[in-house]
PDB file of C-alpha atoms in Angstrom:
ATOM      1  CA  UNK A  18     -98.859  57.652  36.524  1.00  0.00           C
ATOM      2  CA  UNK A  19     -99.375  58.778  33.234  1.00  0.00           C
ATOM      3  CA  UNK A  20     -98.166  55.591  31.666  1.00  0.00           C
ATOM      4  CA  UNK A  21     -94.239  55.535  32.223  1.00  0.00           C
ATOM      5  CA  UNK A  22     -92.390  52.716  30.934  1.00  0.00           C
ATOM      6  CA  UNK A  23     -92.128  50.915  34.064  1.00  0.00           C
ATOM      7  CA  UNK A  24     -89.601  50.606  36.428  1.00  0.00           C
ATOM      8  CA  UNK A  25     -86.206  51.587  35.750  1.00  0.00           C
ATOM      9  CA  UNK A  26     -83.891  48.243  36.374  1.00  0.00           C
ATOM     10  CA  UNK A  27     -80.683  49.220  38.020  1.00  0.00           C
ATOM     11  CA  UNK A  28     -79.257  46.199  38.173  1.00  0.00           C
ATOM     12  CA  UNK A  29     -80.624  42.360  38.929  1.00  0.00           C
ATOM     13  CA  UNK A  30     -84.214  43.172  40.758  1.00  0.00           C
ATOM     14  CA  UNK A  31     -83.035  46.104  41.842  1.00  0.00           C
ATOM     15  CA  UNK A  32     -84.883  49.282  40.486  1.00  0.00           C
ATOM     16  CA  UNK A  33     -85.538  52.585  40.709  1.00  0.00           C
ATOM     17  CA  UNK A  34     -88.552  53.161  43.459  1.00  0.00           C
ATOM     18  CA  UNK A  35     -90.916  55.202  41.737  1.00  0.00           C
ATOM     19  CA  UNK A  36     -91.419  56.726  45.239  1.00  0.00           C
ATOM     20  CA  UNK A  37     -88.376  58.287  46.074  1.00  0.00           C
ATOM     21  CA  UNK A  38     -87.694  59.959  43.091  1.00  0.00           C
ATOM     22  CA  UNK A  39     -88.338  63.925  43.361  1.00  0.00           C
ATOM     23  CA  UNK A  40     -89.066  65.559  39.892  1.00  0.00           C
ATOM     24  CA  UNK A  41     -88.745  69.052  39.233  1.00  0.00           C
ATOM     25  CA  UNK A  42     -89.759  70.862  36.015  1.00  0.00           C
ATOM     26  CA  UNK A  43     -88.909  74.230  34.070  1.00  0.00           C
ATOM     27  CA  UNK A  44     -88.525  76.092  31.480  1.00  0.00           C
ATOM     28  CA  UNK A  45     -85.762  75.136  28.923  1.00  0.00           C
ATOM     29  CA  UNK A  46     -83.305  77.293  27.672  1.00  0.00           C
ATOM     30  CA  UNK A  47     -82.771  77.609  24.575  1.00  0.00           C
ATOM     31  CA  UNK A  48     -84.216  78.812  20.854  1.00  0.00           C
ATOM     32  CA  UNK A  49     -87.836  77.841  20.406  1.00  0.00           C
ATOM     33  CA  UNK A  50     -91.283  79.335  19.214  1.00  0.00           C
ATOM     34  CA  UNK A  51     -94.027  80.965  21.511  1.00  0.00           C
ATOM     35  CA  UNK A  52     -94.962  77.780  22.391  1.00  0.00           C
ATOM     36  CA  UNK A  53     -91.433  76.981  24.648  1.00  0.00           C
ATOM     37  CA  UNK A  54     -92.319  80.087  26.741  1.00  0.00           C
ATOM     38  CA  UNK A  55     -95.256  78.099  28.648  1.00  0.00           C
ATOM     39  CA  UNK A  56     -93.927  74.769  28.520  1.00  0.00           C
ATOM     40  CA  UNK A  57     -91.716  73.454  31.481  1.00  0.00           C
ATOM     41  CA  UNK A  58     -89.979  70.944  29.561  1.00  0.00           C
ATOM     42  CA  UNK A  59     -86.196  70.820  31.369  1.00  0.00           C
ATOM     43  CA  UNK A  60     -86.988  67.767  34.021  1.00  0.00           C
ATOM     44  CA  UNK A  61     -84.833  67.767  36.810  1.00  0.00           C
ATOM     45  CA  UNK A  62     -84.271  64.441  38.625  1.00  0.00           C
ATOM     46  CA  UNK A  63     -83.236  64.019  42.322  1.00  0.00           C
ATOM     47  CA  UNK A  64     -82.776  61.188  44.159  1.00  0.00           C
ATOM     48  CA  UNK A  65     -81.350  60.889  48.063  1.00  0.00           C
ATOM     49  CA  UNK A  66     -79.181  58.377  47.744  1.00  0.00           C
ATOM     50  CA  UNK A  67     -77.824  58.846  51.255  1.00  0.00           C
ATOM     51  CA  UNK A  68     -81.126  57.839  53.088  1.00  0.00           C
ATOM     52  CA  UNK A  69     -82.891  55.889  50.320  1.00  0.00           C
ATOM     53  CA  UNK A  70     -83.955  51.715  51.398  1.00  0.00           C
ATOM     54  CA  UNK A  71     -84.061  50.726  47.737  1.00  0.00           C
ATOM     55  CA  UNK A  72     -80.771  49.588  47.387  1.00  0.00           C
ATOM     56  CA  UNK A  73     -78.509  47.263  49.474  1.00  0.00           C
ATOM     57  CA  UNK A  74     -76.284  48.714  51.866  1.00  0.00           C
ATOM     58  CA  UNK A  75     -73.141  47.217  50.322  1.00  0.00           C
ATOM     59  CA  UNK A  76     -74.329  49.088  46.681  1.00  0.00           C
ATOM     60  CA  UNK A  77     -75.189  52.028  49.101  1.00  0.00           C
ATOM     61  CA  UNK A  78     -71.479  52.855  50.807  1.00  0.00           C
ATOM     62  CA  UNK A  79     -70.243  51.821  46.560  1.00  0.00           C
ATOM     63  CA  UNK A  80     -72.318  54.390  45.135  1.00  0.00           C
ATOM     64  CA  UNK A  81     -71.768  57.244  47.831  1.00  0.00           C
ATOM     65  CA  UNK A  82     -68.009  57.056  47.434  1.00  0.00           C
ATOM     66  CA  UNK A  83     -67.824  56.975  43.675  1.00  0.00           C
ATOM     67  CA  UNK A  84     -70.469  59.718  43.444  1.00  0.00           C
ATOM     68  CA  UNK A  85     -68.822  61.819  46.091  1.00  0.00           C
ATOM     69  CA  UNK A  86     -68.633  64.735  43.810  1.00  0.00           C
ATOM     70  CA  UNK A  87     -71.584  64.738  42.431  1.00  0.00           C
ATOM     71  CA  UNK A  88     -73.663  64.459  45.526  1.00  0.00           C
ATOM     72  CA  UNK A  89     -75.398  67.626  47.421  1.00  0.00           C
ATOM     73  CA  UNK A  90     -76.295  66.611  51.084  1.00  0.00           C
ATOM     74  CA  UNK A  91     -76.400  63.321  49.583  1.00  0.00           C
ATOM     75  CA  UNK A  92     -78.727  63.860  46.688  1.00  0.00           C
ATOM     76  CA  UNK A  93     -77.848  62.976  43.095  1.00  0.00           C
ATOM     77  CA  UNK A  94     -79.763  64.949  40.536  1.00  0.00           C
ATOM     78  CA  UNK A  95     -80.132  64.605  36.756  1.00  0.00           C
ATOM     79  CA  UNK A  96     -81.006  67.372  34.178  1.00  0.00           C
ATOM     80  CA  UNK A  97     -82.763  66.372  30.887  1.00  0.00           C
ATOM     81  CA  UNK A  98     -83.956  69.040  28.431  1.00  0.00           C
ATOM     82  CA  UNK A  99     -83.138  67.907  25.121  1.00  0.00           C
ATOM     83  CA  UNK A 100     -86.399  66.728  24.277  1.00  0.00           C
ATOM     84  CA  UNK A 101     -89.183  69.122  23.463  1.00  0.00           C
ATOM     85  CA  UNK A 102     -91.771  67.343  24.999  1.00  0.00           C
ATOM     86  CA  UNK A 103     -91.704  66.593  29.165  1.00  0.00           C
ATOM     87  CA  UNK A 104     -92.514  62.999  28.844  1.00  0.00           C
ATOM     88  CA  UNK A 105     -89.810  62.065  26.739  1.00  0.00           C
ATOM     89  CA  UNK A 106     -87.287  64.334  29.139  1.00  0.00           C
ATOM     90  CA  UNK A 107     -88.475  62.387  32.173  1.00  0.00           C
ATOM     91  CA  UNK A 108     -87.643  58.674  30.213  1.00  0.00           C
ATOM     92  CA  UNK A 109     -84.163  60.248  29.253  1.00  0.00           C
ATOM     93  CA  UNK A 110     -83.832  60.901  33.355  1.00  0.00           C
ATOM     94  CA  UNK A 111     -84.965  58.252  34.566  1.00  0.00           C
ATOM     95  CA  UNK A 112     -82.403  55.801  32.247  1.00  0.00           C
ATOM     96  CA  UNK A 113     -79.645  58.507  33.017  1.00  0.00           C
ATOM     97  CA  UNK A 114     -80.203  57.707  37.131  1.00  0.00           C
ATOM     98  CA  UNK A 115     -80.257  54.314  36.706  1.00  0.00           C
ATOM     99  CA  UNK A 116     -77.312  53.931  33.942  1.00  0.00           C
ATOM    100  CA  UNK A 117     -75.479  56.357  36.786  1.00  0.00           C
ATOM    101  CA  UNK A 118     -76.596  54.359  39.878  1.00  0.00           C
ATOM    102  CA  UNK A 119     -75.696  51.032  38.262  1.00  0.00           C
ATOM    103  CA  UNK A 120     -72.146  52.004  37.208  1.00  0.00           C
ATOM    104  CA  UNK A 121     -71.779  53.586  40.630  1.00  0.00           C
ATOM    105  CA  UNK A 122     -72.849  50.173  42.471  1.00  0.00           C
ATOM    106  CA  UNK A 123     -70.676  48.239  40.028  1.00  0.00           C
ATOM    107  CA  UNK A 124     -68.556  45.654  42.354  1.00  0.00           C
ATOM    108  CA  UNK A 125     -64.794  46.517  41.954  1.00  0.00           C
ATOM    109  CA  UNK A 126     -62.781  45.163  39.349  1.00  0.00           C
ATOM    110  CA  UNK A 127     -60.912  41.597  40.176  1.00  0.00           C
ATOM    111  CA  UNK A 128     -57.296  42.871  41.188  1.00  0.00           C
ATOM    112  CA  UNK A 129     -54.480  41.269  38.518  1.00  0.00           C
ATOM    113  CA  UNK A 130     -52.892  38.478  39.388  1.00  0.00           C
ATOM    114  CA  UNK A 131     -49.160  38.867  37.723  1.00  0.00           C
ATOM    115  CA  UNK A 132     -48.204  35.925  35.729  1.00  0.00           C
ATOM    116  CA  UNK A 133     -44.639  34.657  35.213  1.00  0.00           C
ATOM    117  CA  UNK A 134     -42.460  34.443  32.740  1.00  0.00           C
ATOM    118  CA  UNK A 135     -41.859  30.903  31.404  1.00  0.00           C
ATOM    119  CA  UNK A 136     -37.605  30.552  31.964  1.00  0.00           C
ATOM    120  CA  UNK A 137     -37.413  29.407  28.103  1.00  0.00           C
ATOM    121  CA  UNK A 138     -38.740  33.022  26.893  1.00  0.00           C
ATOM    122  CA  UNK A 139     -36.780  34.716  29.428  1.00  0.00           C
ATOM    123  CA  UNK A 140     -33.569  32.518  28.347  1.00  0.00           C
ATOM    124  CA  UNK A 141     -34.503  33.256  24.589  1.00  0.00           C
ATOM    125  CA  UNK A 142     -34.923  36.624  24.715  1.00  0.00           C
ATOM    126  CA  UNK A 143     -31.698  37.572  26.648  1.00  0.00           C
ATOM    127  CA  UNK A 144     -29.610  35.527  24.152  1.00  0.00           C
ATOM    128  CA  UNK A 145     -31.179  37.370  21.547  1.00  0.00           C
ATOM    129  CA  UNK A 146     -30.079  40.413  23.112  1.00  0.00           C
ATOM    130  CA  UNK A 147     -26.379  39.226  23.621  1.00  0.00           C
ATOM    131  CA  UNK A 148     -26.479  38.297  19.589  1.00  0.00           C
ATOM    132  CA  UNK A 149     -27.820  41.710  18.585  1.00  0.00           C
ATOM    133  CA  UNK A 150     -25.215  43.419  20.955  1.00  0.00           C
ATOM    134  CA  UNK A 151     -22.793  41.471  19.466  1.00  0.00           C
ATOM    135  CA  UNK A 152     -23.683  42.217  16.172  1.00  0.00           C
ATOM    136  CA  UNK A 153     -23.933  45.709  16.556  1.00  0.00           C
ATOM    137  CA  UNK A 154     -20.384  45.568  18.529  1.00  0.00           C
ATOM    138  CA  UNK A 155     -18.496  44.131  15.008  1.00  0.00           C
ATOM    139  CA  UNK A 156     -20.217  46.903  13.108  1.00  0.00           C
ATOM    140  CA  UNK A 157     -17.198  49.520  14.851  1.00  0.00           C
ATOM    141  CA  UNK A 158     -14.876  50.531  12.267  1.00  0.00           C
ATOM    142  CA  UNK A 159     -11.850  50.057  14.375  1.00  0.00           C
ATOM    143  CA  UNK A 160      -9.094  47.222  13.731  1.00  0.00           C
ATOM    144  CA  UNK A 161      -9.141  44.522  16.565  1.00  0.00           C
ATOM    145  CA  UNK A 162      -5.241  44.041  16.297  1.00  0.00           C
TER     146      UNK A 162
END
């Protein structure tokens, strides 16, 4: 490899496997000199997460349902062209997989346990209520006779 910064953590020892990752390059679009019409610079990133060994199967099912949408025969891809240079378009790819494959293998969120209300607050509030309402009830003009 033409010196890479290593592997791409996911998350924990899990990374990226250099392996399995299928690069494509091209042409950006875009404004540039005469120099952008040789240069493939846009990097193109795909990964198969559906068949892929690299990550647990638990992470696996996670990551194929949250990334339902995004997935094409279950491949994720990721563009990067706002670089000029290739290189520094792959590194932007690469951290975009992982940052995507490590929110998508996040473990669900700990479901809320309600609390309850201690019955002092609950008794306080609802005779502040009654005073207010009462208060608001001698404000009528009318004569109570």
């Amino acid at each position: 490899m033409d010196g890479m910064s290593g592997p791409h953590v996911i998350r924990g020892s899990v990374s990226l496997p250099e392996a399995e990752l299928m690069w494509r390059f091209s042409r950006s679009s875009g404004p540039g000199g005469q120099h952008v019409n040789t240069s493939d610079s846009q990097v193109e990133l795909r990964f198969d997460l559906a068949r892929t060994e690299a990550l647990p199967e638990v992470w696996k099912q996670r990551a194929l349902a949250k990334l339902a949408g995004r997935l094409v025969d279950g491949v994720v891809t990721v563009r990067a062209s706002e670089h000029r240079s290739q290189w520094r378009n792959r590194e932007t790819a690469a951290v975009r997989l992982a940052a995507l494959l490590a929110e998508a293998t996040a473990p669900p969120p700990k479901p809320r346990r309600p609390t309850r209300i201690p019955r002092g607050i609950n008794e306080r509030r609802l005779r502040e209520k009654k005073q207010r309402s009462d208060t608001k009830r001698g404000r009528t003009g009318r004569d109570w006779g």
